Coordinates of C-alpha atoms and ligand atoms in Angstrom, one line a residue:
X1 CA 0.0 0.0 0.0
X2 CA 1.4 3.6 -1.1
X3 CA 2.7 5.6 2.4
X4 CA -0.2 8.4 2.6
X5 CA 1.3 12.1 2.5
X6 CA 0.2 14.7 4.7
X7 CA 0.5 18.6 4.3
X8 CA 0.4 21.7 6.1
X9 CA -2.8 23.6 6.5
X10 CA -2.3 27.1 5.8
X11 CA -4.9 29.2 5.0
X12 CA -7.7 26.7 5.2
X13 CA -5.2 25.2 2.0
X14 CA -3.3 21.9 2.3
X15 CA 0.2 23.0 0.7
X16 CA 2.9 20.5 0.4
X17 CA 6.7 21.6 2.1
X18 CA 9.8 21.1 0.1
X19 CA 10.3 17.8 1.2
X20 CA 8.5 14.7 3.3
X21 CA 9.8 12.5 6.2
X22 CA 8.7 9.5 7.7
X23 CA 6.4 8.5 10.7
X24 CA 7.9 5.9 12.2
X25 CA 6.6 3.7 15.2
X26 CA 8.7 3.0 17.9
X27 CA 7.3 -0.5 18.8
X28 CA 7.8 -1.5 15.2
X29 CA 10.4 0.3 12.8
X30 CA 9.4 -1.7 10.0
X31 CA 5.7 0.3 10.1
X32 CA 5.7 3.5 8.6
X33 CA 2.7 6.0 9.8
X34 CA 2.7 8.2 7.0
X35 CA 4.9 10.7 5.1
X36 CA 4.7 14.2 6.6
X37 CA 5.8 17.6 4.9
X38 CA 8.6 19.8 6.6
X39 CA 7.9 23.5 6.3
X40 CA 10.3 26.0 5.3
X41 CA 10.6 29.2 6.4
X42 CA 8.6 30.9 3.4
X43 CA 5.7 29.2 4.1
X44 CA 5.7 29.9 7.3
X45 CA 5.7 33.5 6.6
X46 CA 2.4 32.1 4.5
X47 CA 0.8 31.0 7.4
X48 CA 1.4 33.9 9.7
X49 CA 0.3 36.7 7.5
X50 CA -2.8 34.8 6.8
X51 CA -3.5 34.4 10.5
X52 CA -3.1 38.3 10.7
X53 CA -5.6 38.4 7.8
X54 CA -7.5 35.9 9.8
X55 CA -7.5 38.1 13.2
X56 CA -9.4 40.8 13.1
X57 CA -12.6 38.9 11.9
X58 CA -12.4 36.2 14.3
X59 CA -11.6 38.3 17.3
X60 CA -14.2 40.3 17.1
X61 CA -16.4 37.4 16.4
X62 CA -19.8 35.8 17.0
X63 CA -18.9 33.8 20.4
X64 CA -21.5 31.3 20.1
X65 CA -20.1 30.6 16.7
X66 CA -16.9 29.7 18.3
X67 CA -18.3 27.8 20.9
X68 CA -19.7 25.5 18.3
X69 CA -16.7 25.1 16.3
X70 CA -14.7 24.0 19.5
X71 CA -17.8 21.9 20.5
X72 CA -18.1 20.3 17.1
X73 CA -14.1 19.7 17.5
X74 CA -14.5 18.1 20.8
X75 CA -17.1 15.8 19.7
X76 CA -15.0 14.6 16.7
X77 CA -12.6 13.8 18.6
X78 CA -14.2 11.7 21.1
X79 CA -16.0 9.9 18.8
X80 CA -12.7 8.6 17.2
X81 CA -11.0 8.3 20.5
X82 CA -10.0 5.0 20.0
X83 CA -9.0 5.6 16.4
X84 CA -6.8 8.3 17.1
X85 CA -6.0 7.1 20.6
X86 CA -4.1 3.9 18.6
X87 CA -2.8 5.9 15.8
X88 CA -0.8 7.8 19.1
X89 CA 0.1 4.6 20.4
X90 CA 1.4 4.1 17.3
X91 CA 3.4 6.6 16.6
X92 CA 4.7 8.0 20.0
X93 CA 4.8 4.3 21.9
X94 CA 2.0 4.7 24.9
X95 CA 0.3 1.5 25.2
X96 CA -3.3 1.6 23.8
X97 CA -5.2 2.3 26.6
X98 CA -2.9 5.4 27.9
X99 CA -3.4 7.0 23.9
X100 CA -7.0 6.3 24.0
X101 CA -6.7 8.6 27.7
X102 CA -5.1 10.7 25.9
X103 CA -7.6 11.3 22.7
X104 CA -10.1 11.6 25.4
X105 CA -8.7 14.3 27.3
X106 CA -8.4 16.2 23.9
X107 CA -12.0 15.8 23.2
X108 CA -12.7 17.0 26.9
X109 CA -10.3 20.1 26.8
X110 CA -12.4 21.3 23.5
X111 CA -15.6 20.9 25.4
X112 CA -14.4 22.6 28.5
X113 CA -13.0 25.4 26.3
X114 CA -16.1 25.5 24.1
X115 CA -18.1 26.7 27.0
X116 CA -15.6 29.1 28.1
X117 CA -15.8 31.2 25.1
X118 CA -19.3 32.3 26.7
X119 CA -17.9 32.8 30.0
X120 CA -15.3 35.1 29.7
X121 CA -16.2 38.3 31.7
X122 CA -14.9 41.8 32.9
X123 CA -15.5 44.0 35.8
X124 CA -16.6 47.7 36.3
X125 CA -15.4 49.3 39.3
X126 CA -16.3 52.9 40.3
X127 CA -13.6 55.4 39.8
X128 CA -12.3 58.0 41.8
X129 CA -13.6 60.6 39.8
X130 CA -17.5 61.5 39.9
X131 CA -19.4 61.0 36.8
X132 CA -16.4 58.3 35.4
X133 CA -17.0 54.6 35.1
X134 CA -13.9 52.6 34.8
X135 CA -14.5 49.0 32.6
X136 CA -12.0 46.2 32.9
X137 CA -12.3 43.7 29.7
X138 CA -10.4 41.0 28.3
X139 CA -9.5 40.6 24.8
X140 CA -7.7 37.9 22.7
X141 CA -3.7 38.6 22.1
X142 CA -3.5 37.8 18.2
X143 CA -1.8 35.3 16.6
X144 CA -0.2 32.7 18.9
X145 CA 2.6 30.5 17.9
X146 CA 2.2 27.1 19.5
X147 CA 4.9 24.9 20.2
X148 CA 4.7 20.7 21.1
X149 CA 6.8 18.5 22.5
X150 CA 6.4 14.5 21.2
X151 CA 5.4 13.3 24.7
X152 CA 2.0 14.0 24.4
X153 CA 1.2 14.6 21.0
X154 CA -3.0 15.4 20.7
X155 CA -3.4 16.3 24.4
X156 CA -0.9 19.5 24.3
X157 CA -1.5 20.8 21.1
X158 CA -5.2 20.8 22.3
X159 CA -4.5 22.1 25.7
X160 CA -3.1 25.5 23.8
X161 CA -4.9 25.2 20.6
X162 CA -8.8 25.7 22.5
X163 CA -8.0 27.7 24.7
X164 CA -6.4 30.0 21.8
X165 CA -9.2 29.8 20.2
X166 CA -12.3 30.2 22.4
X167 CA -10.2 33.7 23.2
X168 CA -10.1 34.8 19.8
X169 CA -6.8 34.6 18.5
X170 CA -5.5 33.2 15.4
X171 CA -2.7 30.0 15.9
X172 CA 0.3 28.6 14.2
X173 CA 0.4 24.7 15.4
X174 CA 4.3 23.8 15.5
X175 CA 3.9 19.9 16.7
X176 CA 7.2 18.0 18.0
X177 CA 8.3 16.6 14.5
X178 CA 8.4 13.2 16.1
X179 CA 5.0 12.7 16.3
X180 CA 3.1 15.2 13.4
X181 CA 0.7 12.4 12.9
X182 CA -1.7 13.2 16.4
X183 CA -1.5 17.2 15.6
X184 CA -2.3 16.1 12.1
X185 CA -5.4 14.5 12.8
X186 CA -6.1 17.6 15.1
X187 CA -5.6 19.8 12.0
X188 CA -7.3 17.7 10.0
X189 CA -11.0 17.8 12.5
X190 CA -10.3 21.7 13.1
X191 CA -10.8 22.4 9.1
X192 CA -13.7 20.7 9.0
X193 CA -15.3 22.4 11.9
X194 CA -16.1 25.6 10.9
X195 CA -13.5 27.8 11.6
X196 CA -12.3 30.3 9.2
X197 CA -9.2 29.9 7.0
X198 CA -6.6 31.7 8.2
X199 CA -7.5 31.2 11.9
X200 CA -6.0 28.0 12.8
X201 CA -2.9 26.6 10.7
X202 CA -0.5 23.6 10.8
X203 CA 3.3 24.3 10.2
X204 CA 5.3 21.0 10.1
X205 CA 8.7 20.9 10.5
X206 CA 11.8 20.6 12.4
X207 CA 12.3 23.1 15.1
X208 CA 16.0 23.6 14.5
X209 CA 14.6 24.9 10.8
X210 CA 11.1 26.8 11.4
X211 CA 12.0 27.4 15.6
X212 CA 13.8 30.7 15.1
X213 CA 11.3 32.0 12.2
X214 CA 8.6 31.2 14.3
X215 CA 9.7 32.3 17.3
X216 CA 10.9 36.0 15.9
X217 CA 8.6 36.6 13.5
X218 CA 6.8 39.9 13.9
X219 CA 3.7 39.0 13.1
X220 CA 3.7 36.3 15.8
X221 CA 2.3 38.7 19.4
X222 CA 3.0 35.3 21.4
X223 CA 4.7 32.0 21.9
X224 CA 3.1 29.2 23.8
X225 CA 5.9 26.3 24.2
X226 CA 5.8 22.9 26.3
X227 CA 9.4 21.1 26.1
X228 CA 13.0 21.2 27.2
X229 CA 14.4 23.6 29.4
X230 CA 17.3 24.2 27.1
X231 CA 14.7 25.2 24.1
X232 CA 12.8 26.9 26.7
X233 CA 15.4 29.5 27.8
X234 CA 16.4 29.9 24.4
X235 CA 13.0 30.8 23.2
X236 CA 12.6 33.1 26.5
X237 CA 15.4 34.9 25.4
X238 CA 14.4 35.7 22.0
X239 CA 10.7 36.5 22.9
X240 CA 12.5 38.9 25.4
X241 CA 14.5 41.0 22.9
X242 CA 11.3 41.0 20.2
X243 CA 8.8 42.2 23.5
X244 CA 6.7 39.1 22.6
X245 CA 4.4 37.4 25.5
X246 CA 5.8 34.2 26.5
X247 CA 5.0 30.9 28.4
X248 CA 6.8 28.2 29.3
X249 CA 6.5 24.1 30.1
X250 CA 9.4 22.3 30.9
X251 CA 10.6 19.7 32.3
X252 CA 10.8 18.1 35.9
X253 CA 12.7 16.1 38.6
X254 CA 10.0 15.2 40.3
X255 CA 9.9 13.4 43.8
X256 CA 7.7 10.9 45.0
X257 CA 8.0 11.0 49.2
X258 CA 7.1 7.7 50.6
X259 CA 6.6 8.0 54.4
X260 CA 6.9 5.1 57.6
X261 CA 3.3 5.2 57.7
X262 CA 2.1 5.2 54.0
X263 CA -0.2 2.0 53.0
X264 CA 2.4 -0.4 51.1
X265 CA 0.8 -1.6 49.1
X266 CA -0.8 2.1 47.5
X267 CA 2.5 3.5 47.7
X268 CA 4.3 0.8 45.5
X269 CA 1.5 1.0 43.1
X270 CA 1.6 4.7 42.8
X271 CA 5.3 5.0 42.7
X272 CA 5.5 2.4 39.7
X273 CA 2.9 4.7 37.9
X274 CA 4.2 8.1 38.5
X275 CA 8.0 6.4 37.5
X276 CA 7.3 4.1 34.9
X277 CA 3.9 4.7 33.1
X278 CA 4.0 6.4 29.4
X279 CA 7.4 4.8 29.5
X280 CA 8.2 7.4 32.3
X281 CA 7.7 9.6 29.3
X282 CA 6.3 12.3 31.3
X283 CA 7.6 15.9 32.3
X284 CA 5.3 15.1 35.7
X285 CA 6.9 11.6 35.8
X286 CA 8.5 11.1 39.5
X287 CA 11.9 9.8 38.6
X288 CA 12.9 10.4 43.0
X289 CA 11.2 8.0 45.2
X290 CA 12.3 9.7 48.5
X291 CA 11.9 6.4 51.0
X292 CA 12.2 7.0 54.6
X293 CA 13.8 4.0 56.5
X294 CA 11.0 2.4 58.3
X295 CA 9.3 1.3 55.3
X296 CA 13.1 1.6 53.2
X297 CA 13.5 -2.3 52.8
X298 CA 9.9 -3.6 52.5
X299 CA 9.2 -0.5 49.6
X300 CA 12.6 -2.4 47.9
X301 CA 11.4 -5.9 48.2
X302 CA 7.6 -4.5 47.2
X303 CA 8.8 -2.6 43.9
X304 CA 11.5 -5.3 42.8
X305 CA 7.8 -8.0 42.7
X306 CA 5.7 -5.3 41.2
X307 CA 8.2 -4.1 38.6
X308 CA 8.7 -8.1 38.1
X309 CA 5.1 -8.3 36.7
X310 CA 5.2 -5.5 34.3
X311 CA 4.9 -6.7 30.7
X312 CA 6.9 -4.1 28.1
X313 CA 6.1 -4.9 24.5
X314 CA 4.3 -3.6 21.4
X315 CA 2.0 0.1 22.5
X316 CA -0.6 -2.0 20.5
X317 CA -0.7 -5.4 21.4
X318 CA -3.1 -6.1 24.5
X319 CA -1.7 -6.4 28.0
X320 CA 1.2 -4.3 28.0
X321 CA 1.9 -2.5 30.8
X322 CA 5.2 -0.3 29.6
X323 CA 5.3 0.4 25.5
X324 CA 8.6 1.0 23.7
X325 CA 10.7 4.6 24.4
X326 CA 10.1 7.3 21.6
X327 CA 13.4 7.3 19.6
X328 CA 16.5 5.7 18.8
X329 CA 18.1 8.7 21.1
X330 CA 15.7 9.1 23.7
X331 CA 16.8 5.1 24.8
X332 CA 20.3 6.1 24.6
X333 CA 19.7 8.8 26.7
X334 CA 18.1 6.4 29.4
X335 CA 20.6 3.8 28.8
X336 CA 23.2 5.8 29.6
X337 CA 21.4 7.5 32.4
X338 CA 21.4 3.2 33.8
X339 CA 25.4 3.5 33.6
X340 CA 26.3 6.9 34.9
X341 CA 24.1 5.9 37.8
X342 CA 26.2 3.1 38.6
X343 CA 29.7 4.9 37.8
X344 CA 27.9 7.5 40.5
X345 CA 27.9 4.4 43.2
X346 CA 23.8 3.6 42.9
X347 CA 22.9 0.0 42.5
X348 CA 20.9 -1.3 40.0
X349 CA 18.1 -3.5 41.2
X350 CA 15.7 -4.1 38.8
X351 CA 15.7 -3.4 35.4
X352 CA 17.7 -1.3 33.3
X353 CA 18.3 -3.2 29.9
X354 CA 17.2 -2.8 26.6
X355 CA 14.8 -6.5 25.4
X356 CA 14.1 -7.4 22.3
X357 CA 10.0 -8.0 21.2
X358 CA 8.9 -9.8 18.3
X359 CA 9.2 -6.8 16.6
X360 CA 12.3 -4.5 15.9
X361 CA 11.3 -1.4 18.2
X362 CA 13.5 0.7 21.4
X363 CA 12.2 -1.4 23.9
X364 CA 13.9 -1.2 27.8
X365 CA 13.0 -2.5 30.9
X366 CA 12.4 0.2 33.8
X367 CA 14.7 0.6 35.7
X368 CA 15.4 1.2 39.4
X369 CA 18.2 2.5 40.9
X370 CA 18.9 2.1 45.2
X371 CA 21.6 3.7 47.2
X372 CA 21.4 7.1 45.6
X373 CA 22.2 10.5 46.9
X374 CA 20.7 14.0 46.1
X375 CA 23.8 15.1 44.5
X376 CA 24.7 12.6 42.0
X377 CA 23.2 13.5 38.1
X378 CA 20.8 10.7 38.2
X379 CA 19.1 13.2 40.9
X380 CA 20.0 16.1 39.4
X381 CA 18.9 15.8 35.5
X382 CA 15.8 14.8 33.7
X383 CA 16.4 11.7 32.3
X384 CA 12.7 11.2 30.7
X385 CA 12.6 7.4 30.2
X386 CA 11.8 4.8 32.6
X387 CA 14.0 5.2 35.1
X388 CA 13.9 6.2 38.8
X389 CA 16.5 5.8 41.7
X390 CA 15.6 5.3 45.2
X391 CA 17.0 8.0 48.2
X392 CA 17.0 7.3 51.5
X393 CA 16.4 9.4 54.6
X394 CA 15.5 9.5 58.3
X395 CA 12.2 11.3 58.7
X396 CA 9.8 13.4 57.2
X397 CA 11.5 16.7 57.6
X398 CA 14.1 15.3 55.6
X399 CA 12.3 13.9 53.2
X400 CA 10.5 17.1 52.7
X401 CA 14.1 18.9 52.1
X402 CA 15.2 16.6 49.7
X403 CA 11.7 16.8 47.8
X404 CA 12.6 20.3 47.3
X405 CA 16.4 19.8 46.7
X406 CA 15.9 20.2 42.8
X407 CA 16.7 22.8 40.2
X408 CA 13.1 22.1 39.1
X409 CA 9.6 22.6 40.6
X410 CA 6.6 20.8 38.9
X411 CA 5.0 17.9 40.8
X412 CA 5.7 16.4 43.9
X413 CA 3.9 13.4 45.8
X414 CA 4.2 12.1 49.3
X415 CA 2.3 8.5 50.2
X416 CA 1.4 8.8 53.9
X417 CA -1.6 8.6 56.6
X418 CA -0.9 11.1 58.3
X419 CA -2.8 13.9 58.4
X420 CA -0.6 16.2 59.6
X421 CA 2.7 15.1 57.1
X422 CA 0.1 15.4 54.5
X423 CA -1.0 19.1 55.3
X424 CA 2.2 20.2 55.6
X425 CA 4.0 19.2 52.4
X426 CA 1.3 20.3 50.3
X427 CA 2.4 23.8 51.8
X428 CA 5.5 23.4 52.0
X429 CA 6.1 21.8 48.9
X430 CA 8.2 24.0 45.9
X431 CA 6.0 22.1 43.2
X432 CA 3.4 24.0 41.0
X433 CA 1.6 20.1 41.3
X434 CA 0.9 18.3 45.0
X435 CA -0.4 14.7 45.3
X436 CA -1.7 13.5 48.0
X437 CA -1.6 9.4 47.8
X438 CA -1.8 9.8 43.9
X439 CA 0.3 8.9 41.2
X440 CA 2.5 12.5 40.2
X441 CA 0.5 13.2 36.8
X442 CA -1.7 16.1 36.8
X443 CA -4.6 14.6 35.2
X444 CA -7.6 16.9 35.6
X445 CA -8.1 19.0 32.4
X446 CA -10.4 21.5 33.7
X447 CA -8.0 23.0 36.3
X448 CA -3.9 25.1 36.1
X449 CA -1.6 22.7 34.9
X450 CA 2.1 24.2 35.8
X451 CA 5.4 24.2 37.7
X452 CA 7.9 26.6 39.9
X453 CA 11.2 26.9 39.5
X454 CA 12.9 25.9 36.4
X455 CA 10.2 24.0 35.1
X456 CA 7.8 26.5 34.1
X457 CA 7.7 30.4 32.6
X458 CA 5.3 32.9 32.6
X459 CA 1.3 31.8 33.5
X460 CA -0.2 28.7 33.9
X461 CA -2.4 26.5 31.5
X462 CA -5.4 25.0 31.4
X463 CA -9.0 25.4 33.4
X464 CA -9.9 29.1 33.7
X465 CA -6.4 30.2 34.4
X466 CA -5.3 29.9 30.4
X467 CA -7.0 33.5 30.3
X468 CA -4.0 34.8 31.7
X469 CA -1.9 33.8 28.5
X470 CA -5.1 33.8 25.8
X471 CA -5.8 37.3 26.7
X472 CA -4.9 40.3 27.6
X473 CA -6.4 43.1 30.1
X474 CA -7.7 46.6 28.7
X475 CA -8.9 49.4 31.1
X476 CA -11.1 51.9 29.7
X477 CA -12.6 55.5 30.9
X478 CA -16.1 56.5 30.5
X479 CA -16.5 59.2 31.0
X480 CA -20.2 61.4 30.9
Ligands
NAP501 P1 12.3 19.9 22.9 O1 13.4 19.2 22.2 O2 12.6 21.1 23.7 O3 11.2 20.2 21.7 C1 10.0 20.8 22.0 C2 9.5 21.5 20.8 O4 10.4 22.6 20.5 C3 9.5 20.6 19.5 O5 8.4 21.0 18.7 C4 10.8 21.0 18.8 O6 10.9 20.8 17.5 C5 10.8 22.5 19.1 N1 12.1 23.2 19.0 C6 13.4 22.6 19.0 N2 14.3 23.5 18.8 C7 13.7 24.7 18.7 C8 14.1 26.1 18.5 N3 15.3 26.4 18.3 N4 13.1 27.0 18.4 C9 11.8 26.7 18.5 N5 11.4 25.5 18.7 C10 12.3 24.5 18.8 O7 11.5 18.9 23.9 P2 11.0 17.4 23.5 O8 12.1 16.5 23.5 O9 10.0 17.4 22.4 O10 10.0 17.1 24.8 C11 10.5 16.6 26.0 C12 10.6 17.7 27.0 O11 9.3 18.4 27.2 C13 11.0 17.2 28.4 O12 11.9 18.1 29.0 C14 9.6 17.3 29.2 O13 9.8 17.4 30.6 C15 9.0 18.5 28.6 N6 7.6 18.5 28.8 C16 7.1 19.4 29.7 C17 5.7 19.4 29.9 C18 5.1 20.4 30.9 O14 3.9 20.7 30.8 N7 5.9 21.0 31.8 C19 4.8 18.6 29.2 C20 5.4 17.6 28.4 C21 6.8 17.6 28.1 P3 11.6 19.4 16.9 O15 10.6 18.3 17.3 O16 11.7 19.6 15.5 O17 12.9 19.3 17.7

């Protein structure tokens, strides 16, 4: 069968790059997704000036027209979850079940967003002048780059692609080029829905080609990013010098506390989920497990059984419990991550190898780490792959300390019963994110999604508090 080619959609137009590249799926390298164009940085300029042409239409809008457009998007997606939930398996290596999650929370994130296009409000206060009236509105930014990172390909370009929209504002879409074939779909629903051309486009490509024309271009008011923090700083940097609004999701370090008192059995279970689930493919992934030395040598024996019975295989086959890491690279990374580690003086106790499948994917093992300190790299860098290492400490207090012993700030979760460790680490916690006896993942789409520290920039996302980025404030004078 002839590999399917996808384009970009600019200007309600599918238009064809220079060139194509391959999908590939990790759990199979054999099975090619599709062919996908690569943007240059001419038609890039394409796409932004018809957003601009797009913009002053659309902002100024009928709302309930744009409520059903994101409606109508929402529903199409959840009707095809499962569809495009296993073409994200396929392509980015989630098992089935966690891409079908995923779809869904895409779907729900339009709906939310749909009804928040009638919702937005203002306020008029009293001024201190008689016979003035002072009104405080909100109104859309303009034309919003958006950039994606691979690790969740449909549920981040939705999570900045609705709320851009219900706003008003025009987008560029910039997905990881990893994983096009999610944000492809996305584009694909979105010109279907109603929208006008011009007010929602598609630029594939590779960021080290269409990043920096993106990113500067002066018709661009406002960059949206999730991904690295070396990218990150970059692209703060640049939207700095160019006075551009900017907003940052990066990466984390992110510690799991398990107390004396926690229920065994819950905290094992939510340790090997926040470490190892998504192929530990998460920036909310805990990749710490903070064990205090009551429970130290039962959590060891508990994890070493659990992590025994996890099957890693083929994202689509059924039973899997860990699907295959993203890239070629991305399994070096964690590989070598295993090794220095060990050089470092942990002790590898489960896992940690790469296993081959009946098909040719990047398939590893998680692994788990014991005898680590705060200091060495393994606690210090965002590895991004299955792998967590195991420290070691006297009490709660610090436990608490070493939660917060990290360069990065965006979830943290403690396993305990006690009411009192509980209430204070959710204050005193320096994560954007607090679980309480949950996995790390901050699952809820309908409220702030975000970090401290080095692992976030600028407002949050998501829920109600994506107006802060979406929109911006206007005070004005009436006077009699
Ligand atoms: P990445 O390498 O920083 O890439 C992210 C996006 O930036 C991709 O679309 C990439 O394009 C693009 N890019 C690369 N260079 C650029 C440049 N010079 N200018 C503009 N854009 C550029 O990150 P990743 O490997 O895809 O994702 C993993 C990282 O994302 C991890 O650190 C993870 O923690 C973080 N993350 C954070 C959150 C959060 O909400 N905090 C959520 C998910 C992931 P290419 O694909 O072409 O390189």
């Amino acid at each position: 069968m002839a590999i399917q080619k996808h384009d970009n959609l600019i200007n309600g137009q599918w238009v064809a790059g220079a060139k194509y590249a391959p999908n590939i799926n990790p759990s199979n390298l054999a099975d090619v997704i599709g062919d996908y164009t690569q943007a240059d940085a001419a038609q890039l300029d394409g796409a932004v000036k018809a957003a601009r042409a797009a913009f002053p239409a659309w902002s100024t809008g009928n709302i309930q027209a744009r409520a059903d457009a994101l409606d109508k998007i929402g529903s199409e997606i959840l009707a095809r979850r499962e569809e495009l939930g296993t073409l994200l398996a396929r392509e980015e290596g989630k098992t089935k079940p966690e891409g079908i999650g995923e779809a869904t929370r895409a779907g729900n994130i339009f709906k939310f967003f749909a009804g928040e296009c009638l919702r937005l409000t203002g306020e008029v206060v009293p001024s201190v002048r008689s016979g003035v009236s002072v009104e405080i509105t909100r109104e859309p930014v303009g034309v919003i780059g958006l950039i994606t990172p691979w690790n969740f390909p449909i549920a981040i370009p939705a999570w900045k692609t609705a709320p851009a929209l219900a706003y008003g504002n025009c987008v560029i879409l910039k997905p990881a080029d990893l994983v096009p074939g999610c944000a492809w779909a996305l584009a694909d629903i979105i010109s279907r829905s109603g929208i006008p051309a011009g007010v929602f486009n598609l630029v594939m490509g590779r960021g080290s080609v269409i990043g920096d024309p993106l990113v500067t271009h002066p018709g661009i008011d406002a960059i949206s990013f999730t991904g690295s923090q070396s990218v990150g700083a970059r692209i703060a940097q640049q939207c700095a010098v160019n006075l551009k609004k900017v907003q940052l999701e990066m990466g984390g370090k992110n510690p799991q506390v398990i107390l004396d008192d926690a229920d065994l059995a819950q905290a094992v279970e939510l340790s090997v989920q926040s470490a190892f689930f998504s192929t530990g493919q998460r920036c909310t992934a805990a990749s710490r497990l903070i064990v205090t030395e009551g429970i130290y040598p039962r959590f060891i024996e508990a994890m070493k059984q659990r992590m025994a019975s996890l099957k890693v295989g083929d994202a689509l086959a059924a039973g899997i419990d860990i699907g295959p890491v993203s890239s070629q690279a991305q399994l070096e990374q964690d590989l070598s991550y295993v090794e220095i580690g060990q050089a470092e003086g942990a002790v590898l106790v489960a896992g940690g190898q790469r296993v081959t499948c009946s098909t040719e994917g990047f398939y590893m093992v998680p692994a788990l780490l014991t005898d680590t300190t705060a200091g060495m790299r393994i606690n210090r860098e965002e590895v991004f792959g299955p792998v967590a290492s195991i420290i070691r400490v006297k009490g709660y207090e610090e436990a608490l300390a070493e939660s917060n012993n990290t360069p990065y700030g965006l979830s943290a979760g403690i396993a305990t019963t006690s009411l009192k460790h509980a209430s204070h680490f959710k204050r005193h916690s320096q994560a954007g994110m607090v679980m309480v006896n949950l996995p790390t993942a901050g699952v809820d789409y309908h409220v702030p999604f975000g970090g401290r520290k080095g692992s976030s920039y600028g407002s949050r996302e998501q829920g109600r508090y994506a107006q802060e980025f979406f929109t911006t404030v206007k005070t004005s004078y009436i006077g009699s």
